[in-house]
Coordinates of C-alpha atoms (C1' of nucleotides) in Angstrom, one line a residue:
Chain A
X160 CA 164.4 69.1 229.6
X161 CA 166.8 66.2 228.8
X162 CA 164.4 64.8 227.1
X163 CA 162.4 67.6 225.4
X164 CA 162.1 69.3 222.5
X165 CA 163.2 72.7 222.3
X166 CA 160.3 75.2 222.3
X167 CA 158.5 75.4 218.5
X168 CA 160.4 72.1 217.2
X169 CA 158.6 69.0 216.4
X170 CA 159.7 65.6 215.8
X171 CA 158.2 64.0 212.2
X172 CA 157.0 60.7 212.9
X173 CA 156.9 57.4 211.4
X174 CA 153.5 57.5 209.6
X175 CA 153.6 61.2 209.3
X176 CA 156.8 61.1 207.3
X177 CA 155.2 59.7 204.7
X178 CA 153.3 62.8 203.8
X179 CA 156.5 65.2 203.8
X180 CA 157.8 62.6 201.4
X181 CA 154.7 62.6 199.3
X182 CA 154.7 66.7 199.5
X183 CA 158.7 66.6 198.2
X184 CA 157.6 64.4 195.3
X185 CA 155.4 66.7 193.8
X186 CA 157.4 69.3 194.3
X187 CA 160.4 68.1 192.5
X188 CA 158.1 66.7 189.8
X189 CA 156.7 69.6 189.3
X190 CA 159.6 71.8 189.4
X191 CA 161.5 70.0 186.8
X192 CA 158.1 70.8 184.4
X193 CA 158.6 74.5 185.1
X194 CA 162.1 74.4 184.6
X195 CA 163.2 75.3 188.1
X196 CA 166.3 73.3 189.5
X197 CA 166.8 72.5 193.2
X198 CA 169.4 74.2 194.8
X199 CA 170.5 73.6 199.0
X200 CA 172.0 76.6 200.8
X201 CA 173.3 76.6 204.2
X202 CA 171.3 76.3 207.2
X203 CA 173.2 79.6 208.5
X204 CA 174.2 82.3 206.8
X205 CA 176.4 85.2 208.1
X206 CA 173.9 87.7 210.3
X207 CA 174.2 90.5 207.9
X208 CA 172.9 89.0 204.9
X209 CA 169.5 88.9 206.4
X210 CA 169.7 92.3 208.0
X211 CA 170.6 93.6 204.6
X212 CA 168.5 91.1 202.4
X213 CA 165.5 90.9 204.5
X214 CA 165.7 94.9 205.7
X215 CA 166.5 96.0 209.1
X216 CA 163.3 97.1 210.2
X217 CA 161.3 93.9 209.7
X218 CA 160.2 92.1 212.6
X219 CA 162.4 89.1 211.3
X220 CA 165.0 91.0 212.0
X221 CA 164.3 93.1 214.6
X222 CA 163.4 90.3 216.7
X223 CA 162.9 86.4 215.3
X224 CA 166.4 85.7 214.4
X225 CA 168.3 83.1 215.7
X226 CA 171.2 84.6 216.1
X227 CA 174.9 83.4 217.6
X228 CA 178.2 84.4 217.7
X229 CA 180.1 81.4 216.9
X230 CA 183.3 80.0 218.2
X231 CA 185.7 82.5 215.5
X232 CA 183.1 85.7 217.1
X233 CA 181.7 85.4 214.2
X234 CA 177.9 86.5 213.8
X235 CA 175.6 83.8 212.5
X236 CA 172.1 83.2 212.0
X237 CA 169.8 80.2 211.6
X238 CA 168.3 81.0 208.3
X239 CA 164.6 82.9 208.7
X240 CA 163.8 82.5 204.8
X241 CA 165.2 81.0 201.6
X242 CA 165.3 84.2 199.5
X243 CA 168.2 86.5 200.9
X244 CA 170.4 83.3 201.0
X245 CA 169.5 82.2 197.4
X246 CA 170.5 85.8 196.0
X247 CA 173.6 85.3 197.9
X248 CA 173.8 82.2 196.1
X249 CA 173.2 82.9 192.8
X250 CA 176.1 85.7 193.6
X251 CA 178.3 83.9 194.9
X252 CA 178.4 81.0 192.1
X253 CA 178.0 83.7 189.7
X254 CA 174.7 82.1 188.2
X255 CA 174.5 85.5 186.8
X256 CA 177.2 84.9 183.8
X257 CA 175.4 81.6 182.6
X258 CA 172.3 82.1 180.2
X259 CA 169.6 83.9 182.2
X260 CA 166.7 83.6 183.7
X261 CA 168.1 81.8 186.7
X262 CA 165.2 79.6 187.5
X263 CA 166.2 77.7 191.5
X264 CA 163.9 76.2 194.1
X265 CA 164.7 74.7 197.7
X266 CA 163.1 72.8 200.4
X267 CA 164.3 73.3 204.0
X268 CA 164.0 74.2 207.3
X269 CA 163.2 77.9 208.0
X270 CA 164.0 79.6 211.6
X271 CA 162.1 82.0 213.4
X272 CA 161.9 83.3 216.8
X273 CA 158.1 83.9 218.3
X274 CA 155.5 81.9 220.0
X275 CA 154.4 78.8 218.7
X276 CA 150.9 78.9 217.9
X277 CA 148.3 76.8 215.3
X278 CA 150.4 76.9 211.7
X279 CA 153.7 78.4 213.6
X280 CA 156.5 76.9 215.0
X281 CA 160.1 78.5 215.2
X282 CA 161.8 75.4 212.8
X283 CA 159.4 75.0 210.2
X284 CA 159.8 74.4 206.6
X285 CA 159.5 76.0 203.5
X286 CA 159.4 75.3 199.6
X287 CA 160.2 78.6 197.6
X288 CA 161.1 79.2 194.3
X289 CA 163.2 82.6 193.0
X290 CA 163.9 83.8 189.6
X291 CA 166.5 86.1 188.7
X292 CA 166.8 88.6 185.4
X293 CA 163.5 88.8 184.6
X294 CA 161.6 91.6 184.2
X295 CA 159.1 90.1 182.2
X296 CA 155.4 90.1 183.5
X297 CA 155.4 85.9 181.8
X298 CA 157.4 84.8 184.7
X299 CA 155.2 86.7 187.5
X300 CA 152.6 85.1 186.0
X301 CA 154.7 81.6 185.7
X302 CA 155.7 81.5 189.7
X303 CA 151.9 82.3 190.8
X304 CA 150.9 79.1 188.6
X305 CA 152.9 77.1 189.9
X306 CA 152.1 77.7 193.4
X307 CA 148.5 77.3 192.5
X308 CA 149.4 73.9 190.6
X309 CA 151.3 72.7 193.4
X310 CA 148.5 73.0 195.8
X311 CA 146.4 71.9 192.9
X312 CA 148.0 68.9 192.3
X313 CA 147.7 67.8 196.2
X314 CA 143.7 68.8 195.7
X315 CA 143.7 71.4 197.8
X316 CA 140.6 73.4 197.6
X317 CA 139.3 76.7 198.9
X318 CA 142.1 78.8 198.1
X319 CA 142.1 82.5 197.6
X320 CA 144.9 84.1 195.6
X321 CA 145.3 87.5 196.4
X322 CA 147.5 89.6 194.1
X323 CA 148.4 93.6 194.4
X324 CA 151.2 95.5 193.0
X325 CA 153.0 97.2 195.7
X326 CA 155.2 99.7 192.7
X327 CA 159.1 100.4 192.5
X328 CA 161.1 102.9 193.3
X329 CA 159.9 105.5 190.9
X330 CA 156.1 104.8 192.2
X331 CA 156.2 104.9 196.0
X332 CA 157.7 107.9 196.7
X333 CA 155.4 109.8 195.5
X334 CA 152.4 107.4 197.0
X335 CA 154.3 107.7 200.2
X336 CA 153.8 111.3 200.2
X337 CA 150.2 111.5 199.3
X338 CA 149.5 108.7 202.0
X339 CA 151.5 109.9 204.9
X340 CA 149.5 113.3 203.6
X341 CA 146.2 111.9 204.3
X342 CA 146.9 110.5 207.5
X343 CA 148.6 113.3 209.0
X344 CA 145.1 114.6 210.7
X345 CA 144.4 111.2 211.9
X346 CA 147.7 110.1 213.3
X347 CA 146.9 110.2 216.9
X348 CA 143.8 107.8 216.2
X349 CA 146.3 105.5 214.7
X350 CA 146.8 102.5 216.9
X351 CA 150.1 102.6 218.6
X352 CA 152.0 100.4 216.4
X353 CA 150.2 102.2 212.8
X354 CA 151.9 104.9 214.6
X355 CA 155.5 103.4 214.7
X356 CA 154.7 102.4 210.8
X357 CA 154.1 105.7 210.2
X358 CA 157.3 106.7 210.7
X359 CA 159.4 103.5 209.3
X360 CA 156.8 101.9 206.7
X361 CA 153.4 103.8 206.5
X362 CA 152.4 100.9 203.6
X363 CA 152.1 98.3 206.2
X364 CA 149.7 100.0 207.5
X365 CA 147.4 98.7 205.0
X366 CA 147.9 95.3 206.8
X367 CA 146.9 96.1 210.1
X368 CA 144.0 94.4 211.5
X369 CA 142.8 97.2 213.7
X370 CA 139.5 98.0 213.0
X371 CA 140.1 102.4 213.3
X372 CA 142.9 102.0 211.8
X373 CA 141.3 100.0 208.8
X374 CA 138.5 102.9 208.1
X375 CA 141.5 105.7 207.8
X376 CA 144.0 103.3 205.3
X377 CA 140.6 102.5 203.4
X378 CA 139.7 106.3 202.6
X379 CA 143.8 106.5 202.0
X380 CA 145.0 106.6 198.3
X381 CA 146.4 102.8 197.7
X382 CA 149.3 101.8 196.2
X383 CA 147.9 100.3 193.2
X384 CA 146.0 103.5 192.2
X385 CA 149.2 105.3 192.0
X386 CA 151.6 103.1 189.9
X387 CA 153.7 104.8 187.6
X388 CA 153.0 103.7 184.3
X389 CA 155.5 101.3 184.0
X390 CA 154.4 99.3 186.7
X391 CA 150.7 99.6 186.2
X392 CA 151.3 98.1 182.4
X393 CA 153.4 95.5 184.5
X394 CA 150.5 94.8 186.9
X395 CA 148.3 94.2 183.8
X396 CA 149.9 92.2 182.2
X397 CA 150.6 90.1 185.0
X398 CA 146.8 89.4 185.4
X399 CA 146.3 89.3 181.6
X400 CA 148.6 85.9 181.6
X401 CA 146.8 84.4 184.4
X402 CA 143.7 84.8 183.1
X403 CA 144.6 83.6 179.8
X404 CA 145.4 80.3 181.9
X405 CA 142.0 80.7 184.0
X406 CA 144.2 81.3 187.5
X407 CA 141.5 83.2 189.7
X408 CA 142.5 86.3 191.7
X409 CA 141.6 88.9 193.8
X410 CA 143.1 92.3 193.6
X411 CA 144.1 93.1 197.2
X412 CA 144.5 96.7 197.4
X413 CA 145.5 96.0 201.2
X414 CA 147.8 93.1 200.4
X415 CA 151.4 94.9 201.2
X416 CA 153.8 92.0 201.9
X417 CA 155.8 92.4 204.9
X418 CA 159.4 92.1 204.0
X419 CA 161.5 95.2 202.6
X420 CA 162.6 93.7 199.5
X421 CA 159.0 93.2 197.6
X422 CA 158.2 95.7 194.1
X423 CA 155.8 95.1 191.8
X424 CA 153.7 91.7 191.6
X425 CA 152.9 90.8 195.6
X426 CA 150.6 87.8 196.3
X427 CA 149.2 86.0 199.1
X428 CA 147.9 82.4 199.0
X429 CA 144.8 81.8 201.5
X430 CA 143.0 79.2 203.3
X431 CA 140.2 79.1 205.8
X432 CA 141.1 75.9 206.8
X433 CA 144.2 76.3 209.7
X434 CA 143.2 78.8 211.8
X435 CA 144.6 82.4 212.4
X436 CA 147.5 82.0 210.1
X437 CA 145.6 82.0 207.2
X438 CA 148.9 82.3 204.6
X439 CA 149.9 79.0 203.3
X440 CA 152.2 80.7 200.7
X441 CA 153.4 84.4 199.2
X442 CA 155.5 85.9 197.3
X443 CA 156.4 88.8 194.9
X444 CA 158.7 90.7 192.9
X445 CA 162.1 92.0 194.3
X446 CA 163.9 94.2 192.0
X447 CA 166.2 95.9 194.1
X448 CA 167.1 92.7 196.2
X449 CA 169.8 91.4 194.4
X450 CA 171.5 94.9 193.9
X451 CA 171.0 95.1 197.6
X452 CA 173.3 92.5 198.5
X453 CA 175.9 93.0 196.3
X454 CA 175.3 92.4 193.1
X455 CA 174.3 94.1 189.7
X456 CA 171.0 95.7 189.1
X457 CA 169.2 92.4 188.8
X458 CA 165.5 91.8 189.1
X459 CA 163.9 89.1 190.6
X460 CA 160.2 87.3 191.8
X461 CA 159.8 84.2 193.4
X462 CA 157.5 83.1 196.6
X463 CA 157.7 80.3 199.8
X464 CA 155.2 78.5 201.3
X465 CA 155.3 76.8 204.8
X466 CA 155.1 73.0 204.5
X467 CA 153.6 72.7 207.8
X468 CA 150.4 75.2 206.8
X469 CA 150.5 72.9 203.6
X470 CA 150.1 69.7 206.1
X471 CA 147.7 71.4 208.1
X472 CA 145.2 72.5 205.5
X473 CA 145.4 68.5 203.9
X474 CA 145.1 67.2 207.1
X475 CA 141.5 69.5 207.7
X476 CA 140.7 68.6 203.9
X477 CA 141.1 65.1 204.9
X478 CA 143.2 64.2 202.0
X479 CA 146.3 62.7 204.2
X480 CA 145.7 59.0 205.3
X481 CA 148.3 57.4 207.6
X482 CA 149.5 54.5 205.7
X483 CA 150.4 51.6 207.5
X484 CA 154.4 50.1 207.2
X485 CA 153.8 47.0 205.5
X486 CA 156.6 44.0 205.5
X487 CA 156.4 41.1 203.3
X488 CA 157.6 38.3 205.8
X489 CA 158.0 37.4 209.1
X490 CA 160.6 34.7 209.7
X491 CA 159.5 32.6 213.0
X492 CA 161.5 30.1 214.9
X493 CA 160.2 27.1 217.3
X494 CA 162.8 27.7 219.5
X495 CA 165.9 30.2 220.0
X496 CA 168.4 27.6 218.4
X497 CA 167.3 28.1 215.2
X498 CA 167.9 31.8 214.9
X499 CA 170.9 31.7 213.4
X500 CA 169.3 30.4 210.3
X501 CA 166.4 32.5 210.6
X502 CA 168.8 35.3 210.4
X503 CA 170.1 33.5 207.5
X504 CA 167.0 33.5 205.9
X505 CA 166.7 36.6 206.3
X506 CA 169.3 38.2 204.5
X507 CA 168.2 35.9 201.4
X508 CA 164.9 37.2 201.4
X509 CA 165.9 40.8 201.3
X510 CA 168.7 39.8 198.7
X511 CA 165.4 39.3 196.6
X512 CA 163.8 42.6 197.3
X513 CA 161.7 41.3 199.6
X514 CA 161.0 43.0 203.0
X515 CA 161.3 41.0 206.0
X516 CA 161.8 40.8 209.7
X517 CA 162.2 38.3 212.6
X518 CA 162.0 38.4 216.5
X519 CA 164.8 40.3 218.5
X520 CA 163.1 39.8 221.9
X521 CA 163.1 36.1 222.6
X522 CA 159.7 35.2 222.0
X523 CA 158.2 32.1 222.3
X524 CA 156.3 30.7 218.8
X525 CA 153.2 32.2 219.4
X526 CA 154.0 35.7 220.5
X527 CA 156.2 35.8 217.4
X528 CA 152.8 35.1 215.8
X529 CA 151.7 37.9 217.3
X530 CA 154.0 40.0 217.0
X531 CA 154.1 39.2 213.1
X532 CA 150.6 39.8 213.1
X533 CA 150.6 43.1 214.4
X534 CA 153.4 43.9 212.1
X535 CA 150.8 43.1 209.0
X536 CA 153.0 40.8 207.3
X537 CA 151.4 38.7 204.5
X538 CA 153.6 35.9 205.4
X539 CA 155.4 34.0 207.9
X540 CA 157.9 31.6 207.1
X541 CA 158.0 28.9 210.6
X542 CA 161.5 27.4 210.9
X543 CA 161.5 24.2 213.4
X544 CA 162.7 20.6 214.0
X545 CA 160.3 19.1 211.7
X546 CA 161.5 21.3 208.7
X547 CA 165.3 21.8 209.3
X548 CA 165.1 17.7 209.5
X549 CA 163.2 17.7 205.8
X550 CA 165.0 20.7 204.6
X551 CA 162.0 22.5 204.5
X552 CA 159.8 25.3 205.5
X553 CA 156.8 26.4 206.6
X554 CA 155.1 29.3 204.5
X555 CA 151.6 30.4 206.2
X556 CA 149.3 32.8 204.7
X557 CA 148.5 35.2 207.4
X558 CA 145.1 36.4 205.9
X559 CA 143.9 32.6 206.3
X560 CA 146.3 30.8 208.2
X561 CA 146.7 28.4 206.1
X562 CA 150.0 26.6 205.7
X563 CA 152.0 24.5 202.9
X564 CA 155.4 23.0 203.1
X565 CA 157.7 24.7 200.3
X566 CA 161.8 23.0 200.4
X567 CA 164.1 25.1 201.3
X568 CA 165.7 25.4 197.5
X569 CA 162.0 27.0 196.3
X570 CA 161.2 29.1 199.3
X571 CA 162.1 32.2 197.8
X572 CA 160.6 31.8 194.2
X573 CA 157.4 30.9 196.3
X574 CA 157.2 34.0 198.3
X575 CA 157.8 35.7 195.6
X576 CA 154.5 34.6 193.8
X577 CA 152.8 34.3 197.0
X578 CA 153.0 38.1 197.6
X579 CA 152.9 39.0 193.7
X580 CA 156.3 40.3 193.9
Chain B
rG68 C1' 157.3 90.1 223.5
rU69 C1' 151.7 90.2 225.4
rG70 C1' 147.1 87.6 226.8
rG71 C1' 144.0 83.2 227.9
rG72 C1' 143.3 77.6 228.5
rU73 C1' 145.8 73.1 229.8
rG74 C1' 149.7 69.8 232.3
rU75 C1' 147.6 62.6 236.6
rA76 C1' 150.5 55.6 233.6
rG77 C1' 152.8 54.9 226.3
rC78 C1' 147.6 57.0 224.7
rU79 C1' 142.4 59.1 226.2
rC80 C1' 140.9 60.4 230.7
rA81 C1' 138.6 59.7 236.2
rG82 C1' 140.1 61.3 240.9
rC83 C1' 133.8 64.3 243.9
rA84 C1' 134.2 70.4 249.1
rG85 C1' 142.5 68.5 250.5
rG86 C1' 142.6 62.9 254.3
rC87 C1' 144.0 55.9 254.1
rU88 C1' 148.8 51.5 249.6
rA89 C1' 146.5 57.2 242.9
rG90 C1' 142.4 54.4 239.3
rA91 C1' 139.8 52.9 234.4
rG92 C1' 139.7 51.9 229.1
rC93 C1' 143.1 51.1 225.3
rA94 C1' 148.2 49.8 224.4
rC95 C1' 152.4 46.7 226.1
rC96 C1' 154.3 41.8 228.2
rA97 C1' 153.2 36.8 229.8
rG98 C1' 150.0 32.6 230.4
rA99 C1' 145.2 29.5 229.1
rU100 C1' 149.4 21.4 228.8
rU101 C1' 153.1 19.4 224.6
rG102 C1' 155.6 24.0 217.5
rU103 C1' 151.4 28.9 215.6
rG104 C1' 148.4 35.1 215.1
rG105 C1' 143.7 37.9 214.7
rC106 C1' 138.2 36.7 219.3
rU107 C1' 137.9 35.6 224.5
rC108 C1' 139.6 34.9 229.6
rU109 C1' 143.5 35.4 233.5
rG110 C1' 147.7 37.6 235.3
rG111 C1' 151.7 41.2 235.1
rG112 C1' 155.0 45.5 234.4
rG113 C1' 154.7 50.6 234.2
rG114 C1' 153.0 56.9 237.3
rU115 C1' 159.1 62.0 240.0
rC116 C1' 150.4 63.2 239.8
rG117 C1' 155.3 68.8 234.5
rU118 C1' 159.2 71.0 238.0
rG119 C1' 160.4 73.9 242.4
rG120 C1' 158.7 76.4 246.5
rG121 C1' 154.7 77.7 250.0
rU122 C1' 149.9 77.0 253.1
rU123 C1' 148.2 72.8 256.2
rC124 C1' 148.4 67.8 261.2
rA125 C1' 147.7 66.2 255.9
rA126 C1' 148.0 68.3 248.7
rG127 C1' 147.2 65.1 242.6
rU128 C1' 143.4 68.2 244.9
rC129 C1' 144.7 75.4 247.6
rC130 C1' 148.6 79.6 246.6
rC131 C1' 153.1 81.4 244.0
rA132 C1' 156.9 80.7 240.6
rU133 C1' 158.9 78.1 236.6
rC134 C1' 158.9 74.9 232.3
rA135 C1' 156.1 72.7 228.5
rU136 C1' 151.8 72.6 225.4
rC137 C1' 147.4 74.6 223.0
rC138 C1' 145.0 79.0 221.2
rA139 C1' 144.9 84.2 220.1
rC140 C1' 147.7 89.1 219.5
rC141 C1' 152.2 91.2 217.1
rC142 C1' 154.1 89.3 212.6
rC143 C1' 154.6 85.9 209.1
rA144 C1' 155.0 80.6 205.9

RNA sequence: GUGGGUGUAGCUCAGCAGGCUAGAGCACCAGAUUGUGGCUCUGGGGGUCGUGGGUUCAAGUCCCAUCAUCCACCCCA
């Protein structure tokens, strides 16, 4: 245990880093086009701002939380999503009083308490974008695209956007009626847990995977056939901006997203690819959210996707390659005496820009050679008798091995064109 | 939280129906005469057989528990 991750952790690599770096690029790069600025929150947040943001009856909450009382008895949680803490956010720093829309994205660790499982773990992270004080359908629209251009722009293929409108607070009353209405003869063929929903959230029982249970919700009335008339111009013009930009959907009358806070727009972001968690990304409108937590009646809409599932899915698409850590030189002494100026040397070369590295381990000449070798550095610069006594070095060309004498004073400029700095 | 698979050197694994000092390949380190890599050869270091119990004259090999890991369910990213 001393020396073991905790459950649902990993460690990223060397040689793996690389491709969280090159999935942070493209996300700030293309943040900054969309006008979204980063924002960093906390890693913990007070308890009840998830309980309230991300609704009490979630499974989140109910049960994946990462929850501690800390040393003031103070309840905190390790944040289980980036939405609940950016309202509190955009509260807090009263973002609200500047010129609206507030347009914020984050990368970070995310939280959750469950078993690890292909595409799960319980620190993973997440990219998610939330804008605040918009009602208009544009910016629905402008969040899905940039999900799709994100994952676009790291060639990702065989995506399926799903979209559905899951109403407001006008709307699902009255759907909830007519639904729990329907299923009222079939509730004992419910599955047990479509039976708990029942109760709590009948709309999730659109998601459920049971196949009995899937032949009575598809006979029910859906959600999206009963929008009030604000929401169903909404919904349409949602879809008529993302066609206009040739973003292909799929209505998803089943598609109910699983946290509390979602109105409106909902939308799920498929692959094949990585197994049973087939969501690399979703999101949706949450009108009452902000007012939820505090704040003035302030809409909002934004989605997350988990970096890992976004790894995953490049990894089976084979469009990760490991790149190999490259140094320019290798400084080798003939014997130990002459580290000191190897060390030197060293610090000149990097002075330049230049990358370079010597033995630590008391080699002998030729295992620094190998060592240098297997470093896959273009150069090594031999330091010996011979040279110190004609101030000079020796530069060899690892590719051929072969070898010219460069004086000390020029060493430097030489690399330098030697390795096309 | 539920179910199933797996757990032997750094890595990939072998270890036959329980029986002698637990092996291989790769990796690592060092040598193959005097200051030099990539090929080859030789040698070397390294294993609490996940952990803890139990059965047995004897367990890496059987049983139980536990931990970890993988996969699936629940749910989600």
């Amino acid at each position: 245990m001393l020396a073991t991750r905790p459950r649902g952790t990993n460690d990223i690599l060397p040689g793996k880093v690389e491709y969280w770096r090159k999935l942070e690029d493209v996300i700030h790069e293309i943040c900054q086009q969309y006008g979204f600025r980063e924002i960093r929150t906390p890693i913990f947040e007070h308890t009840e701002l998830f309980a309230r943001g991300v609704g009490e009856t979630t499974d989140i909450v109910e049960k994946e939380m990462y929850s501690f009382l800390d040393r003031g008895k103070r309840n905190i949680t390790l944040r289980p999503e980036g939405t609940a803490p950016t309202v509190r956010a955009f509260l807090e720093n009263k973002f609200y009083a500047e010129p609206q829309p507030t347009k914020l994205y984050y990368i970070g660790p995310m939280f959750r308490y469950g078993r690890p499982q292909a595409g799960r773990f319980r620190q993973f992270h997440q990219f998610g974008v939330e804008v605040f004080s918009s009602h208009d359908p544009s910016i629905d629209a402008e969040v899905i695209a940039l999900a799709m251009d994100y994952y676009k722009r790291l060639n990702i293929s065989g995506l399926e956007l799903h979209l559905n409108s899951v109403g407001c607070s006008k709307c699902r009353p009255a759907h909830k009626e007519k639904l729990l209405e329907h299923l009222k003869e079939q509730y004992t063929n419910l599955c047990p847990t479509c039976q708990g929903r029942y109760e709590k959230n009948p709309l999730r029982i659109f998601d459920c995977k049971n196949d009995t249970c899937q032949k009575l919700i598809s006979a029910a009335p859906a959600i999206t056939d009963c929008l009030c008339d604000d929401c169903r111009e909404h919904f349409e013009q949602v879809q008529k901006y993302l066609k206009e930009i040739n973003i292909e959907y799929i209505v998803d009358k089943k598609l109910v997203r699983g946290l509390d806070y979602y109105t409106k727009t909902a939308f799920e972001i498929m692959v094949e690819d990585i197994g049973a968690q087939s969501s690399i990304g979703g999101g949706g409108r949450y009108d009452r959210l902000v007012k939820e937590c505090g704040g003035s009646d302030t809409p909002g809409i934004g989605f997350a996707m988990g970096l890992e599932r976004v790894i995953l899915t490049m990894e089976q698409q084979g469009l990760l390659k490991d790149t190999k850590f490259e140094q320019d030189v290798f400084v080798a002494t003939v014997d130990s005496s002459l580290d000191l100026e190897a060390f030197k040397i060293l610090q000149i070369l990097r002075s330049e820009g230049l990358s370079a590295e010597k033995d630590y381990m008391g080699r002998s000449l030729k295992s620094q050679l190998k060592y240098a070798d297997k470093l896959g550095v273009s150069h090594v610069l031999v330091l010996g008798q011979d040279e110190l006594a004609t101030g000079s070095i020796t530069v060899k060309k690892m590719e051929t091995g072969e070898q010219t004498q460069v004086q000390l004073a020029e060493f430097v400029s030489y690399i330098k064109k030697e390795t096309n700095f």
